[in-house]
Amino acid sequence: MLEPAVTGFAVSRIAVIMMGVAAVVLGAEAAASVSLTNRDDRQHKVTIVEDGQSEDHILAPSAVLEGICPKGCVIRLNDSDDDEYTLDGNESVSIEGGFVYYDGPEVPEQPSPGGNGEGAVK
């Protein structure tokens, strides 16, 4: 009776492929998330409500919360129902003057086409 030979090489190739797939899935989830920056000169209590659960964070001046709300959430400032903001899960937002402002979609930095920072071919 012949049995298929499974070599260590074949097993390690499968493991590498599986780790690559996991990295892509995790990277895609991390890419689709909210970044929240406190641009005020005082700290703020930020409550994140996601999937019916809430989590409080104290955000110091200049501090950044990254990788939050990958599926969207509601953010409240300083326990106030009047300061409630609904986010889709791919925004970059900041706290300024006690309010949350939309900075834009979270876009990874990419090098300029010229590669030398000027974007022009010489």
GROMACS .gro file of C-alpha atoms in nm:
model
  122
    1MET     CA    1   0.000   0.000   0.000
    2LEU     CA    2   0.133   0.340  -0.093
    3GLU     CA    3   0.091   0.631   0.144
    4PRO     CA    4   0.141   0.990   0.039
    5ALA     CA    5   0.465   1.126   0.168
    6VAL     CA    6   0.427   1.449   0.359
    7THR     CA    7   0.760   1.613   0.394
    8GLY     CA    8   0.862   1.877   0.640
    9PHE     CA    9   0.900   2.113   0.343
   10ALA     CA   10   0.535   2.070   0.241
   11VAL     CA   11   0.413   2.121   0.596
   12SER     CA   12   0.623   2.435   0.641
   13ARG     CA   13   0.494   2.577   0.309
   14ILE     CA   14   0.138   2.528   0.429
   15ALA     CA   15   0.221   2.697   0.760
   16VAL     CA   16   0.377   2.995   0.580
   17ILE     CA   17   0.071   3.029   0.355
   18MET     CA   18  -0.164   3.014   0.654
   19MET     CA   19   0.037   3.279   0.841
   20GLY     CA   20   0.030   3.501   0.532
   21VAL     CA   21  -0.348   3.471   0.505
   22ALA     CA   22  -0.386   3.553   0.875
   23ALA     CA   23  -0.162   3.859   0.838
   24VAL     CA   24  -0.367   3.987   0.544
   25VAL     CA   25  -0.694   3.942   0.733
   26LEU     CA   26  -0.560   4.111   1.046
   27GLY     CA   27  -0.402   4.389   0.843
   28ALA     CA   28  -0.727   4.457   0.660
   29GLU     CA   29  -0.912   4.483   0.990
   30ALA     CA   30  -0.652   4.717   1.135
   31ALA     CA   31  -0.665   4.932   0.822
   32ALA     CA   32  -1.040   4.975   0.863
   33SER     CA   33  -1.045   5.145   1.201
   34VAL     CA   34  -1.077   5.484   1.365
   35SER     CA   35  -0.792   5.706   1.476
   36LEU     CA   36  -0.885   5.965   1.744
   37THR     CA   37  -0.640   6.243   1.840
   38ASN     CA   38  -0.686   6.481   2.135
   39ARG     CA   39  -0.570   6.821   2.006
   40ASP     CA   40  -0.701   7.004   2.313
   41ASP     CA   41  -0.476   7.122   2.595
   42ARG     CA   42  -0.679   6.925   2.849
   43GLN     CA   43  -0.767   6.559   2.889
   44HIS     CA   44  -1.105   6.419   2.784
   45LYS     CA   45  -1.296   6.112   2.890
   46VAL     CA   46  -1.386   5.921   2.575
   47THR     CA   47  -1.650   5.649   2.592
   48ILE     CA   48  -1.657   5.409   2.299
   49VAL     CA   49  -1.984   5.220   2.250
   50GLU     CA   50  -1.944   4.927   2.014
   51ASP     CA   51  -2.166   4.620   1.974
   52GLY     CA   52  -2.367   4.719   2.283
   53GLN     CA   53  -2.058   4.737   2.506
   54SER     CA   54  -1.891   5.054   2.628
   55GLU     CA   55  -1.529   5.120   2.717
   56ASP     CA   56  -1.392   5.438   2.877
   57HIS     CA   57  -1.056   5.595   2.795
   58ILE     CA   58  -0.891   5.903   2.944
   59LEU     CA   59  -0.724   6.077   2.652
   60ALA     CA   60  -0.444   6.313   2.757
   61PRO     CA   61  -0.352   6.617   2.546
   62SER     CA   62  -0.181   6.511   2.220
   63ALA     CA   63  -0.265   6.145   2.286
   64VAL     CA   64  -0.395   5.924   2.006
   65LEU     CA   65  -0.629   5.623   2.019
   66GLU     CA   66  -0.567   5.406   1.713
   67GLY     CA   67  -0.724   5.087   1.587
   68ILE     CA   68  -1.059   5.147   1.755
   69CYS     CA   69  -1.409   5.088   1.613
   70PRO     CA   70  -1.322   4.862   1.316
   71LYS     CA   71  -1.694   4.794   1.263
   72GLY     CA   72  -1.813   5.142   1.353
   73CYS     CA   73  -1.914   5.279   1.692
   74VAL     CA   74  -2.052   5.570   1.889
   75ILE     CA   75  -1.808   5.797   2.073
   76ARG     CA   76  -1.916   6.013   2.368
   77LEU     CA   77  -1.708   6.288   2.524
   78ASN     CA   78  -1.703   6.348   2.900
   79ASP     CA   79  -2.019   6.143   2.973
   80SER     CA   80  -2.238   6.386   2.778
   81ASP     CA   81  -2.523   6.262   2.560
   82ASP     CA   82  -2.496   6.593   2.371
   83ASP     CA   83  -2.140   6.506   2.266
   84GLU     CA   84  -2.220   6.181   2.086
   85TYR     CA   85  -2.064   6.100   1.750
   86THR     CA   86  -2.138   5.805   1.520
   87LEU     CA   87  -1.839   5.671   1.327
   88ASP     CA   88  -1.836   5.418   1.043
   89GLY     CA   89  -1.500   5.261   1.125
   90ASN     CA   90  -1.258   5.414   0.875
   91GLU     CA   91  -1.227   5.775   0.990
   92SER     CA   92  -0.953   5.991   1.128
   93VAL     CA   93  -1.106   6.229   1.384
   94SER     CA   94  -0.978   6.473   1.644
   95ILE     CA   95  -1.097   6.649   1.958
   96GLU     CA   96  -1.062   7.026   1.934
   97GLY     CA   97  -1.233   7.279   2.160
   98GLY     CA   98  -1.424   6.998   2.330
   99PHE     CA   99  -1.583   6.872   2.005
  100VAL     CA  100  -1.499   6.587   1.769
  101TYR     CA  101  -1.406   6.690   1.415
  102TYR     CA  102  -1.378   6.472   1.108
  103ASP     CA  103  -1.024   6.490   0.966
  104GLY     CA  104  -1.091   6.248   0.681
  105PRO     CA  105  -1.078   5.879   0.599
  106GLU     CA  106  -0.785   5.690   0.746
  107VAL     CA  107  -0.544   5.662   0.452
  108PRO     CA  108  -0.200   5.502   0.484
  109GLU     CA  109   0.091   5.720   0.377
  110GLN     CA  110   0.233   5.635   0.037
  111PRO     CA  111   0.558   5.755  -0.116
  112SER     CA  112   0.541   6.017  -0.389
  113PRO     CA  113   0.567   5.889  -0.748
  114GLY     CA  114   0.912   6.047  -0.797
  115GLY     CA  115   1.054   5.875  -0.490
  116ASN     CA  116   1.251   6.189  -0.397
  117GLY     CA  117   0.966   6.374  -0.230
  118GLU     CA  118   0.906   6.611  -0.521
  119GLY     CA  119   0.681   6.387  -0.731
  120ALA     CA  120   0.851   6.487  -1.058
  121VAL     CA  121   1.070   6.280  -1.284
  122LYS     CA  122   1.409   6.441  -1.350
   0.00000   0.00000   0.00000
